[in-house]
Amino acid sequence: MNERVRKLRQQSVETHPYISSERAELMTQFYQSGAAWCESVPVTRALAFRHLMEHKTVYIGDGELIVGEKGHAPKATPTYPELCCHTLSDLDILNSREKTSFAVSPEVRKVYAETIIPFWQDRTMRERIFREMTDEWKATYEAGLFTEFMEQRSPGHTVLDDKIYRKGMLDFKQDIQRSLDSLDYLNDPQAYARQEQLKAMRICADALIRFAERHAEKAREIAKRESDPQRKAELERIAQVCSHVPGHAPRDFWEALQYYWFVHLGVTTEMNPWDSFNPGRLDQHLYPFYRRGLDEGTLTAEHARELLQCFWVKFNNQPAPPKVGVTAAESGTYTDFAQINSGGLKEDGSDGVNEVTFLVLDVVEEMRLVQPSSSIQVSKKNPDRFIKRATKIIRTGFGQPSVFNCDLIVQELVRMGKSVADARNGGSSGCVEVGAFGKESYILTGYFNLLGQIGVIASVLIMVVGVVMLTRTTSNKVKRQGEIGVNAVLSLLVIGMGAAAGLIIGRSLARPGRGVRPHEFAQLQQYARQLHRLTASVAEDVEGHQLEIG
């Protein structure tokens, strides 16, 4: 990597993630203003998104070629109070947890205490969901038997196809208008709902264009002050790129990468789709632009590599948004699970490996960043040198790229009802699932805590031991009557203590990662001591009784 990429990578790796309150403040301002009180939900969210795109900080760092950040700077991590609002306790946990911590400044904590939390209390989507749940559901949730469902995220695990490389947002707006014009309000009971969704889409398209224009304005502003001729030319080129995409379809390799990145930021800034928003088959999407640039002499392989490396840094600058409640304490990662697929098949069933595939693998090996994740789709139609190149990277111990059988994925997707073309255009994403890219999302519903069941299992096993002892005692005709009675009492004691111990273990394990509390451990020790004394006492009684009656 060259000096520019080395510096950008170093900044990304060495900057510690921290909580930014900018998005939370902007969203609070928007909803406090009452600007969308009379609008439908889709339009309200679209107007909120427009407010974000028009007012969030525009950041262009030194040496950057691909621009745009989710926060106000690299590793500045936004929060989503309209979805689930962090408490001061949550912020303290995030700031102090041993691994994957997020620094929380006194200023951010003050903003939350005085503005964010007071406004969003009882208004968040999470709280609205909980109000609709039954008491039984809430009891199960509080016990920790399941957690981390849609309360803390919007639908994620979504992958783009090639639409954005063929159409700009202005083209999409024309499609939206045609759909609006074709609505049948007399015969379609969903016509109004469709209208509101389409209106919201149109607002979002304009908002993303404006976000890019603000980057173009920023680049021109910096360029005017720039004394280095090379950097000045780069900033002017960035301004040209951001003036063209995403409003229009990309014309070259640079514009294609920047277009995707604006879409990525738009999706992940509007709402938290924690668990992957993905570019999909990046090598196949970029190849026409790469080949055209080489043929026209406007692009070199080395410059394409540099642009991809800058693109990789942007992914690594975006830590996964931190969670709230018990999952803030027990579940933490910086990885947002964006996954880039390479290789596989084309839509017509032919080999999908191309020159950009090998360029992507070079970048994976050189950058060695946690994000984005990378994977190869291996088909029997792929050349051996593709697999050998990937395994050369894997043998370094980096852990990337992951390997998937493309032919089996296609078979599975077809079996699930996908068309052959959609199946071939699909692949793996997130952490990890497969699907038809650009045609569906893979929505998580929550996590079931199997550890919480261990206590129940332990209780049952101990009780079974007691029941077996009781059964053997009462059915053994050779035993003396006194011994039968004593062993029956002992068996019942084992059953009772097993149930109590199992209840404690189950209750503690149902709290993910917390284990047995000190007072619960003391109870278990007490039960163990009592069981030992009772066993010894009964054994002595049985021996004495046998001698006495024998």
Coordinates of C-alpha atoms in Angstrom, one line a residue:
M1 CA 0.0 0.0 0.0
N2 CA 1.1 3.5 -0.6
E3 CA 1.7 6.3 2.0
R4 CA -1.8 7.7 1.6
V5 CA -3.5 4.4 2.3
R6 CA -1.1 3.5 5.1
K7 CA -2.0 6.8 6.9
L8 CA -5.8 6.3 6.4
R9 CA -5.6 2.7 7.6
Q10 CA -3.5 3.7 10.6
Q11 CA -6.0 6.3 11.6
S12 CA -8.9 3.9 11.3
V13 CA -7.2 1.2 13.3
E14 CA -5.8 3.4 16.1
T15 CA -8.8 5.6 16.7
H16 CA -10.9 4.3 19.6
P17 CA -14.6 4.2 18.9
Y18 CA -16.6 6.8 20.8
I19 CA -20.3 7.8 21.1
S20 CA -21.4 10.7 19.0
S21 CA -24.6 12.5 20.1
E22 CA -25.0 14.4 16.8
R23 CA -27.6 12.1 15.2
A24 CA -29.5 11.8 18.5
E25 CA -29.6 15.6 18.8
L26 CA -30.7 16.1 15.2
M27 CA -33.5 13.5 15.5
T28 CA -34.7 15.0 18.8
Q29 CA -34.7 18.5 17.2
F30 CA -36.8 17.2 14.3
Y31 CA -39.4 15.4 16.4
Q32 CA -39.6 18.2 18.9
S33 CA -40.4 20.7 16.1
G34 CA -43.6 18.9 15.2
A35 CA -42.7 19.2 11.5
A36 CA -44.3 15.8 10.7
W37 CA -47.1 15.6 13.1
C38 CA -49.7 15.4 10.4
E39 CA -47.8 13.0 8.1
S40 CA -47.9 9.3 7.6
V41 CA -45.3 7.1 9.3
P42 CA -43.3 6.5 6.0
V43 CA -43.3 10.2 5.1
T44 CA -42.4 11.2 8.7
R45 CA -39.4 8.9 8.6
A46 CA -38.4 10.2 5.2
L47 CA -38.6 13.8 6.4
A48 CA -36.5 12.9 9.5
F49 CA -33.9 11.3 7.1
R50 CA -33.9 14.5 5.0
H51 CA -33.3 16.5 8.2
L52 CA -30.3 14.3 8.9
M53 CA -28.8 14.5 5.4
E54 CA -29.2 18.3 5.4
H55 CA -27.7 19.0 8.8
K56 CA -25.2 16.3 9.8
T57 CA -21.5 17.1 9.7
V58 CA -19.8 16.6 6.4
Y59 CA -16.3 15.1 6.9
I60 CA -13.6 14.9 4.3
G61 CA -10.3 13.7 5.8
D62 CA -6.7 14.4 4.7
G63 CA -5.9 12.2 1.7
E64 CA -9.3 10.6 1.4
L65 CA -10.6 9.6 -2.1
I66 CA -13.8 8.0 -1.0
V67 CA -15.7 10.4 1.3
G68 CA -18.5 10.3 3.8
E69 CA -18.9 9.1 7.4
K70 CA -21.9 7.9 9.5
G71 CA -20.7 10.0 12.4
H72 CA -19.1 13.4 12.3
A73 CA -15.6 11.8 12.0
P74 CA -14.1 8.3 11.7
K75 CA -15.2 6.0 14.6
A76 CA -17.7 8.6 15.8
T77 CA -20.6 6.2 16.5
P78 CA -24.2 7.5 16.2
T79 CA -27.1 6.4 18.3
Y80 CA -30.8 5.9 17.4
P81 CA -32.9 7.2 20.3
E82 CA -36.2 6.9 18.3
L83 CA -35.6 3.2 18.2
C84 CA -34.1 2.5 21.7
C85 CA -32.7 5.3 23.8
H86 CA -29.6 4.6 25.9
T87 CA -29.9 5.3 29.6
L88 CA -27.1 6.9 31.6
S89 CA -26.4 3.5 33.0
D90 CA -26.1 2.1 29.4
L91 CA -23.6 4.9 28.6
D92 CA -21.6 4.1 31.7
I93 CA -21.4 0.4 30.7
L94 CA -20.4 1.2 27.2
N95 CA -17.7 3.6 28.5
S96 CA -16.3 1.2 31.0
R97 CA -16.7 -2.4 29.7
E98 CA -13.5 -4.2 29.4
K99 CA -13.8 -5.2 25.7
T100 CA -15.2 -3.3 22.8
S101 CA -15.9 -0.2 24.8
F102 CA -17.2 3.1 23.4
A103 CA -15.8 6.3 24.9
V104 CA -18.5 8.5 26.3
S105 CA -17.4 12.1 26.9
P106 CA -18.9 14.2 29.8
E107 CA -20.4 16.5 27.1
V108 CA -22.3 13.6 25.5
R109 CA -23.5 12.3 28.8
K110 CA -24.8 15.8 29.7
V111 CA -26.7 16.0 26.4
Y112 CA -28.3 12.7 27.1
A113 CA -29.2 13.6 30.6
E114 CA -30.7 17.0 29.8
T115 CA -32.2 16.5 26.3
I116 CA -32.2 13.1 24.7
I117 CA -33.5 10.9 27.5
P118 CA -36.2 13.3 28.8
F119 CA -37.7 13.7 25.3
W120 CA -37.6 10.1 24.2
Q121 CA -38.8 8.5 27.5
D122 CA -41.9 6.5 26.7
R123 CA -41.7 7.5 23.0
T124 CA -39.2 5.0 21.6
M125 CA -40.2 2.1 19.3
R126 CA -38.8 -0.3 21.9
E127 CA -41.1 1.0 24.6
R128 CA -44.1 0.9 22.2
I129 CA -43.3 -2.7 21.4
F130 CA -43.0 -3.6 25.1
R131 CA -46.4 -2.0 25.9
E132 CA -48.1 -4.4 23.5
M133 CA -46.6 -7.5 24.9
T134 CA -48.4 -9.8 27.4
D135 CA -47.3 -10.3 31.0
E136 CA -46.2 -13.8 30.1
W137 CA -44.0 -12.6 27.3
K138 CA -42.4 -9.9 29.5
A139 CA -41.7 -12.4 32.3
T140 CA -40.0 -14.7 29.8
Y141 CA -38.0 -11.8 28.4
E142 CA -36.9 -10.6 31.8
A143 CA -35.8 -14.1 32.7
G144 CA -33.4 -14.0 29.8
L145 CA -34.8 -16.9 27.8
F146 CA -34.7 -14.8 24.7
T147 CA -33.3 -11.4 23.9
E148 CA -32.1 -9.1 21.2
F149 CA -35.0 -9.1 18.8
M150 CA -36.3 -6.2 16.6
E151 CA -36.4 -3.8 19.6
Q152 CA -32.9 -2.6 18.9
R153 CA -32.6 -2.5 15.1
S154 CA -34.4 -2.1 11.9
P155 CA -34.5 -5.0 9.3
G156 CA -30.9 -5.7 8.4
H157 CA -29.0 -8.4 6.6
T158 CA -29.8 -6.8 3.2
V159 CA -27.7 -7.0 0.1
L160 CA -27.8 -4.8 -3.0
D161 CA -27.9 -6.0 -6.6
D162 CA -26.7 -4.0 -9.6
K163 CA -29.5 -1.5 -9.8
I164 CA -27.5 1.5 -8.5
Y165 CA -24.8 0.9 -11.1
R166 CA -27.4 1.3 -13.9
K167 CA -29.6 4.0 -12.5
G168 CA -29.2 7.2 -10.5
M169 CA -31.6 8.5 -7.9
L170 CA -33.1 10.8 -10.5
D171 CA -33.9 7.8 -12.6
F172 CA -35.4 6.1 -9.5
K173 CA -37.6 9.2 -8.9
Q174 CA -39.0 8.8 -12.4
D175 CA -39.8 5.2 -11.7
I176 CA -41.5 6.3 -8.4
Q177 CA -43.6 8.9 -10.3
R178 CA -44.8 6.4 -12.8
S179 CA -45.8 4.1 -9.9
L180 CA -47.7 7.0 -8.3
D181 CA -49.4 7.9 -11.5
S182 CA -50.6 4.3 -11.9
L183 CA -52.2 3.9 -8.4
D184 CA -55.9 2.8 -8.5
Y185 CA -57.5 4.5 -5.6
L186 CA -61.0 3.2 -6.4
N187 CA -60.2 -0.5 -6.6
D188 CA -57.0 -1.0 -4.6
P189 CA -57.6 -0.7 -0.8
Q190 CA -53.8 -0.4 -0.3
A191 CA -53.5 2.5 -2.7
Y192 CA -53.1 5.2 0.0
A193 CA -50.5 3.2 1.8
R194 CA -48.6 2.7 -1.4
Q195 CA -48.8 6.4 -2.1
E196 CA -47.3 7.3 1.2
Q197 CA -44.4 4.8 0.8
L198 CA -43.7 6.0 -2.7
K199 CA -43.7 9.7 -1.5
A200 CA -41.3 8.7 1.3
M201 CA -39.0 7.0 -1.3
R202 CA -39.0 10.2 -3.4
I203 CA -38.1 12.3 -0.4
C204 CA -35.2 10.0 0.5
A205 CA -33.8 10.0 -3.0
D206 CA -33.7 13.8 -2.9
A207 CA -32.1 13.7 0.6
L208 CA -29.3 11.4 -0.5
I209 CA -28.6 13.6 -3.5
R210 CA -28.4 16.7 -1.2
F211 CA -26.0 14.8 1.1
A212 CA -23.7 14.2 -1.8
E213 CA -23.9 17.8 -3.0
R214 CA -22.9 19.0 0.5
H215 CA -19.7 16.8 0.1
A216 CA -19.1 18.4 -3.3
E217 CA -19.4 21.8 -1.7
K218 CA -17.1 20.8 1.1
A219 CA -14.5 19.5 -1.3
R220 CA -14.5 22.7 -3.4
E221 CA -14.2 24.7 -0.2
I222 CA -11.1 22.7 1.0
A223 CA -9.6 22.8 -2.5
K224 CA -9.6 26.6 -2.5
R225 CA -7.4 26.6 0.6
E226 CA -5.2 23.7 -0.6
S227 CA -1.6 24.5 -1.5
D228 CA -0.5 21.1 -2.7
P229 CA -1.4 20.9 -6.4
Q230 CA -1.9 17.1 -6.4
R231 CA -4.3 17.2 -3.4
K232 CA -6.1 20.2 -4.9
A233 CA -6.8 18.2 -8.1
E234 CA -8.0 15.3 -6.0
L235 CA -10.4 17.5 -4.1
E236 CA -11.8 19.0 -7.4
R237 CA -12.2 15.4 -8.7
I238 CA -14.1 14.4 -5.5
A239 CA -16.4 17.4 -6.0
Q240 CA -17.1 16.3 -9.6
V241 CA -17.8 12.7 -8.4
C242 CA -20.2 13.9 -5.6
S243 CA -22.0 16.3 -8.0
H244 CA -22.7 13.4 -10.4
V245 CA -23.6 10.5 -8.0
P246 CA -25.9 9.4 -6.6
G247 CA -28.1 11.7 -8.7
H248 CA -27.0 10.0 -11.9
A249 CA -25.8 6.5 -12.8
P250 CA -22.0 6.2 -12.3
R251 CA -19.7 6.6 -15.4
D252 CA -16.5 5.2 -14.0
F253 CA -14.9 3.1 -11.3
W254 CA -14.4 5.9 -8.8
E255 CA -18.0 7.1 -9.2
A256 CA -19.3 3.5 -8.8
L257 CA -17.5 3.1 -5.5
Q258 CA -18.6 6.5 -4.2
Y259 CA -22.2 5.9 -5.3
Y260 CA -22.4 2.7 -3.3
W261 CA -20.8 4.4 -0.3
F262 CA -23.4 7.1 -0.2
V263 CA -26.2 4.5 -0.4
H264 CA -24.5 2.6 2.4
L265 CA -24.3 5.6 4.6
G266 CA -27.9 6.6 3.8
V267 CA -29.3 3.2 4.8
T268 CA -27.2 2.9 8.0
T269 CA -27.8 6.5 9.1
E270 CA -31.6 6.5 8.6
M271 CA -32.0 3.6 11.0
N272 CA -29.7 1.0 12.6
P273 CA -29.8 -2.1 10.5
W274 CA -27.1 -3.7 12.9
D275 CA -26.1 -6.9 11.2
S276 CA -25.0 -6.0 7.8
F277 CA -25.9 -3.9 4.8
N278 CA -23.9 -5.4 2.0
P279 CA -22.7 -4.5 -1.5
G280 CA -23.0 -8.1 -2.7
R281 CA -21.1 -9.1 -5.8
L282 CA -18.8 -6.2 -5.8
D283 CA -16.3 -7.7 -8.3
Q284 CA -19.0 -8.3 -10.9
H285 CA -20.6 -4.9 -10.3
L286 CA -17.4 -3.0 -10.7
Y287 CA -15.9 -5.0 -13.6
P288 CA -17.6 -3.1 -16.5
F289 CA -16.3 0.2 -15.1
Y290 CA -12.8 -1.3 -14.5
R291 CA -12.5 -2.7 -18.0
R292 CA -13.8 0.5 -19.7
G293 CA -11.4 2.6 -17.7
L294 CA -8.4 0.4 -18.7
D295 CA -9.5 0.4 -22.4
E296 CA -10.0 4.2 -22.5
G297 CA -6.8 4.9 -20.6
T298 CA -8.6 6.8 -17.8
L299 CA -7.9 4.2 -15.1
T300 CA -4.9 2.0 -14.1
A301 CA -4.9 -1.2 -12.1
E302 CA -2.9 0.6 -9.4
H303 CA -5.3 3.5 -9.1
A304 CA -8.2 1.0 -8.9
R305 CA -6.4 -0.8 -6.1
E306 CA -5.9 2.5 -4.3
L307 CA -9.6 3.4 -4.6
L308 CA -10.6 0.0 -3.3
Q309 CA -8.2 0.3 -0.3
C310 CA -9.7 3.7 0.5
F311 CA -13.2 2.1 0.2
W312 CA -12.1 -0.7 2.7
V313 CA -11.0 2.0 5.2
K314 CA -14.5 3.6 5.1
F315 CA -16.1 0.3 6.2
N316 CA -13.7 0.0 9.1
N317 CA -14.4 3.5 10.2
Q318 CA -18.0 2.5 11.1
P319 CA -18.3 0.5 14.4
A320 CA -21.5 -1.4 14.9
P321 CA -24.0 0.8 16.9
P322 CA -23.9 -0.2 20.6
K323 CA -26.9 -1.8 22.2
V324 CA -29.0 -1.0 25.3
G325 CA -30.0 -2.9 28.5
V326 CA -28.6 -6.3 29.2
T327 CA -27.2 -6.6 25.7
A328 CA -25.1 -3.5 26.2
A329 CA -23.4 -5.3 29.1
E330 CA -23.3 -8.8 27.6
S331 CA -23.1 -8.4 23.9
G332 CA -20.5 -6.3 22.2
T333 CA -18.7 -6.0 18.9
Y334 CA -17.4 -3.4 16.6
T335 CA -18.2 -5.4 13.5
D336 CA -21.2 -4.4 11.5
F337 CA -21.0 -7.6 9.4
A338 CA -20.9 -6.1 5.9
Q339 CA -19.7 -8.9 3.7
I340 CA -18.3 -8.6 0.2
N341 CA -18.7 -11.6 -2.1
S342 CA -16.2 -12.5 -4.8
G343 CA -16.2 -15.1 -7.6
G344 CA -19.1 -17.5 -8.0
L345 CA -21.3 -17.5 -11.1
K346 CA -22.7 -14.9 -13.5
E347 CA -26.5 -14.8 -14.1
D348 CA -26.1 -16.9 -17.2
G349 CA -24.3 -19.6 -15.2
S350 CA -20.8 -18.9 -16.5
D351 CA -17.7 -18.3 -14.4
G352 CA -18.0 -15.1 -12.4
V353 CA -14.3 -14.6 -11.6
N354 CA -12.7 -11.6 -13.3
E355 CA -9.8 -9.2 -13.0
V356 CA -11.5 -7.2 -10.2
T357 CA -12.0 -10.5 -8.2
F358 CA -8.2 -10.8 -7.9
L359 CA -7.8 -7.1 -7.2
V360 CA -10.3 -7.5 -4.3
L361 CA -8.4 -10.4 -3.0
D362 CA -5.2 -8.4 -3.1
V363 CA -6.8 -5.6 -1.1
V364 CA -8.1 -8.1 1.5
E365 CA -4.6 -9.4 2.0
E366 CA -2.9 -6.0 2.1
M367 CA -5.4 -4.2 4.3
R368 CA -6.1 -6.9 6.9
L369 CA -9.0 -5.0 8.4
V370 CA -11.8 -6.4 10.5
Q371 CA -14.3 -4.7 8.3
P372 CA -15.6 -5.3 5.7
S373 CA -15.8 -9.1 5.9
S374 CA -14.9 -10.9 2.7
S375 CA -16.0 -14.2 1.2
I376 CA -15.4 -16.2 -1.9
Q377 CA -18.1 -18.1 -3.7
V378 CA -16.5 -21.2 -5.1
S379 CA -18.1 -23.0 -8.2
K380 CA -16.7 -25.9 -10.2
K381 CA -16.6 -23.4 -13.1
N382 CA -14.1 -21.2 -11.3
P383 CA -10.4 -21.4 -12.2
D384 CA -8.1 -23.1 -9.8
R385 CA -5.9 -20.0 -9.6
F386 CA -8.8 -18.2 -8.0
I387 CA -9.1 -20.7 -5.2
K388 CA -5.3 -20.9 -4.8
R389 CA -5.1 -17.1 -4.5
A390 CA -7.8 -17.1 -1.7
T391 CA -6.2 -20.0 0.2
K392 CA -2.8 -18.1 0.1
I393 CA -4.5 -15.4 2.1
I394 CA -6.3 -17.8 4.4
R395 CA -3.1 -19.6 5.3
T396 CA -1.7 -16.3 6.8
G397 CA -4.2 -16.8 9.7
F398 CA -6.1 -13.6 9.0
G399 CA -9.5 -15.4 9.0
Q400 CA -10.6 -14.0 5.6
P401 CA -11.9 -14.7 3.1
S402 CA -14.5 -17.2 4.2
V403 CA -15.4 -19.9 1.7
F404 CA -18.8 -20.9 0.4
N405 CA -20.0 -23.5 -2.1
C406 CA -21.7 -21.4 -4.8
D407 CA -23.2 -24.4 -6.6
L408 CA -24.9 -25.6 -3.4
I409 CA -26.1 -22.2 -2.6
V410 CA -27.8 -21.9 -6.0
Q411 CA -29.4 -25.4 -5.6
E412 CA -30.7 -24.4 -2.1
L413 CA -32.1 -21.1 -3.3
V414 CA -33.8 -22.7 -6.2
R415 CA -35.3 -25.3 -3.9
M416 CA -36.6 -22.5 -1.8
G417 CA -38.5 -21.1 -4.8
K418 CA -36.0 -18.5 -6.2
S419 CA -35.5 -18.3 -9.9
V420 CA -32.3 -19.7 -11.3
A421 CA -31.1 -16.2 -12.3
D422 CA -31.8 -14.8 -8.8
A423 CA -30.1 -17.7 -7.2
R424 CA -27.0 -17.3 -9.3
N425 CA -26.9 -13.6 -8.5
G426 CA -27.2 -14.4 -4.8
G427 CA -24.7 -15.6 -2.2
S428 CA -23.8 -15.2 1.5
S429 CA -24.1 -12.1 3.7
G430 CA -24.0 -11.0 7.2
C431 CA -23.1 -13.5 9.9
V432 CA -24.1 -15.7 7.9
E433 CA -27.1 -16.5 5.7
V434 CA -27.7 -16.9 2.0
G435 CA -30.3 -15.3 -0.2
A436 CA -31.1 -13.7 -3.5
F437 CA -29.3 -10.3 -3.6
G438 CA -31.5 -7.3 -4.2
K439 CA -34.7 -9.4 -3.9
E440 CA -35.1 -10.0 -0.2
S441 CA -33.7 -9.3 3.3
Y442 CA -33.0 -11.8 6.0
I443 CA -34.7 -10.4 9.1
L444 CA -33.7 -11.5 12.5
T445 CA -36.4 -12.2 15.1
G446 CA -34.2 -12.7 18.2
Y447 CA -32.0 -15.0 20.1
F448 CA -33.1 -18.0 22.1
N449 CA -31.0 -18.5 25.3
L450 CA -30.3 -22.2 25.5
L451 CA -28.1 -21.7 28.6
G452 CA -31.2 -20.7 30.4
Q453 CA -32.5 -24.1 30.0
I454 CA -29.5 -25.8 31.6
G455 CA -30.9 -25.1 35.1
V456 CA -34.1 -26.8 34.2
I457 CA -32.2 -29.8 32.8
A458 CA -30.0 -30.0 35.9
S459 CA -33.0 -29.9 38.1
V460 CA -34.8 -32.7 36.2
L461 CA -31.7 -34.9 36.2
I462 CA -31.2 -34.5 40.0
M463 CA -34.9 -35.2 40.6
V464 CA -34.7 -38.3 38.3
V465 CA -31.9 -39.6 40.5
G466 CA -34.1 -39.2 43.5
V467 CA -37.1 -40.9 41.8
V468 CA -34.9 -43.9 40.7
M469 CA -33.7 -44.2 44.3
L470 CA -37.2 -44.1 45.6
T471 CA -38.4 -46.6 43.0
R472 CA -35.6 -49.1 43.7
T473 CA -36.2 -48.7 47.4
T474 CA -39.9 -49.4 47.5
S475 CA -39.7 -52.2 44.9
N476 CA -36.9 -54.2 46.6
K477 CA -38.7 -56.9 48.5
V478 CA -35.5 -58.1 50.1
K479 CA -35.0 -54.8 52.0
R480 CA -36.1 -54.6 55.6
Q481 CA -39.0 -52.4 56.4
G482 CA -37.0 -49.9 58.4
E483 CA -34.4 -49.5 55.6
I484 CA -37.2 -49.0 53.1
G485 CA -38.6 -46.1 55.1
V486 CA -35.2 -44.4 55.6
N487 CA -34.2 -44.7 52.0
A488 CA -37.6 -43.3 50.9
V489 CA -37.1 -40.3 53.0
L490 CA -33.6 -39.8 51.6
S491 CA -34.8 -40.1 48.0
L492 CA -37.5 -37.5 48.6
L493 CA -34.9 -35.2 50.1
V494 CA -32.7 -35.6 47.0
I495 CA -35.7 -34.8 44.8
G496 CA -36.5 -31.6 46.7
M497 CA -33.0 -30.3 46.9
G498 CA -32.4 -31.1 43.2
A499 CA -35.4 -29.0 42.3
A500 CA -34.3 -26.1 44.5
A501 CA -30.7 -26.3 43.2
G502 CA -31.8 -26.5 39.6
L503 CA -34.1 -23.5 40.0
I504 CA -31.1 -21.4 41.2
I505 CA -28.9 -22.6 38.4
G506 CA -31.5 -22.0 35.8
R507 CA -32.3 -18.6 37.1
S508 CA -28.7 -17.5 37.1
L509 CA -27.9 -19.0 33.7
A510 CA -30.9 -17.3 32.2
R511 CA -29.0 -14.0 32.7
P512 CA -26.5 -14.2 29.8
G513 CA -22.9 -14.1 31.0
R514 CA -23.6 -13.2 34.6
G515 CA -23.5 -16.7 36.1
V516 CA -24.4 -17.6 39.6
R517 CA -24.5 -14.7 42.0
P518 CA -22.7 -14.9 45.4
H519 CA -25.8 -15.4 47.5
E520 CA -27.0 -18.1 45.0
F521 CA -23.7 -19.8 45.2
A522 CA -23.9 -19.8 49.0
Q523 CA -27.3 -21.4 48.8
L524 CA -26.0 -24.1 46.5
Q525 CA -23.1 -24.7 49.0
Q526 CA -25.6 -24.9 51.8
Y527 CA -27.8 -27.4 50.0
A528 CA -24.7 -29.5 49.2
R529 CA -23.6 -29.5 52.9
Q530 CA -27.1 -30.4 54.0
L531 CA -27.3 -33.2 51.5
H532 CA -24.0 -34.6 52.7
R533 CA -25.0 -34.5 56.3
L534 CA -28.3 -36.1 55.6
T535 CA -26.7 -38.8 53.6
A536 CA -24.2 -39.6 56.4
S537 CA -26.9 -39.4 59.1
V538 CA -29.2 -41.7 57.2
A539 CA -26.4 -44.1 56.5
E540 CA -25.6 -44.3 60.2
D541 CA -29.3 -44.7 61.1
V542 CA -29.7 -47.5 58.6
E543 CA -26.6 -49.3 59.9
G544 CA -27.7 -49.0 63.5
H545 CA -31.3 -50.1 62.6
Q546 CA -30.0 -53.2 60.8
L547 CA -27.8 -54.2 63.8
E548 CA -30.7 -53.6 66.2
I549 CA -33.3 -55.7 64.3
G550 CA -30.8 -58.3 63.1

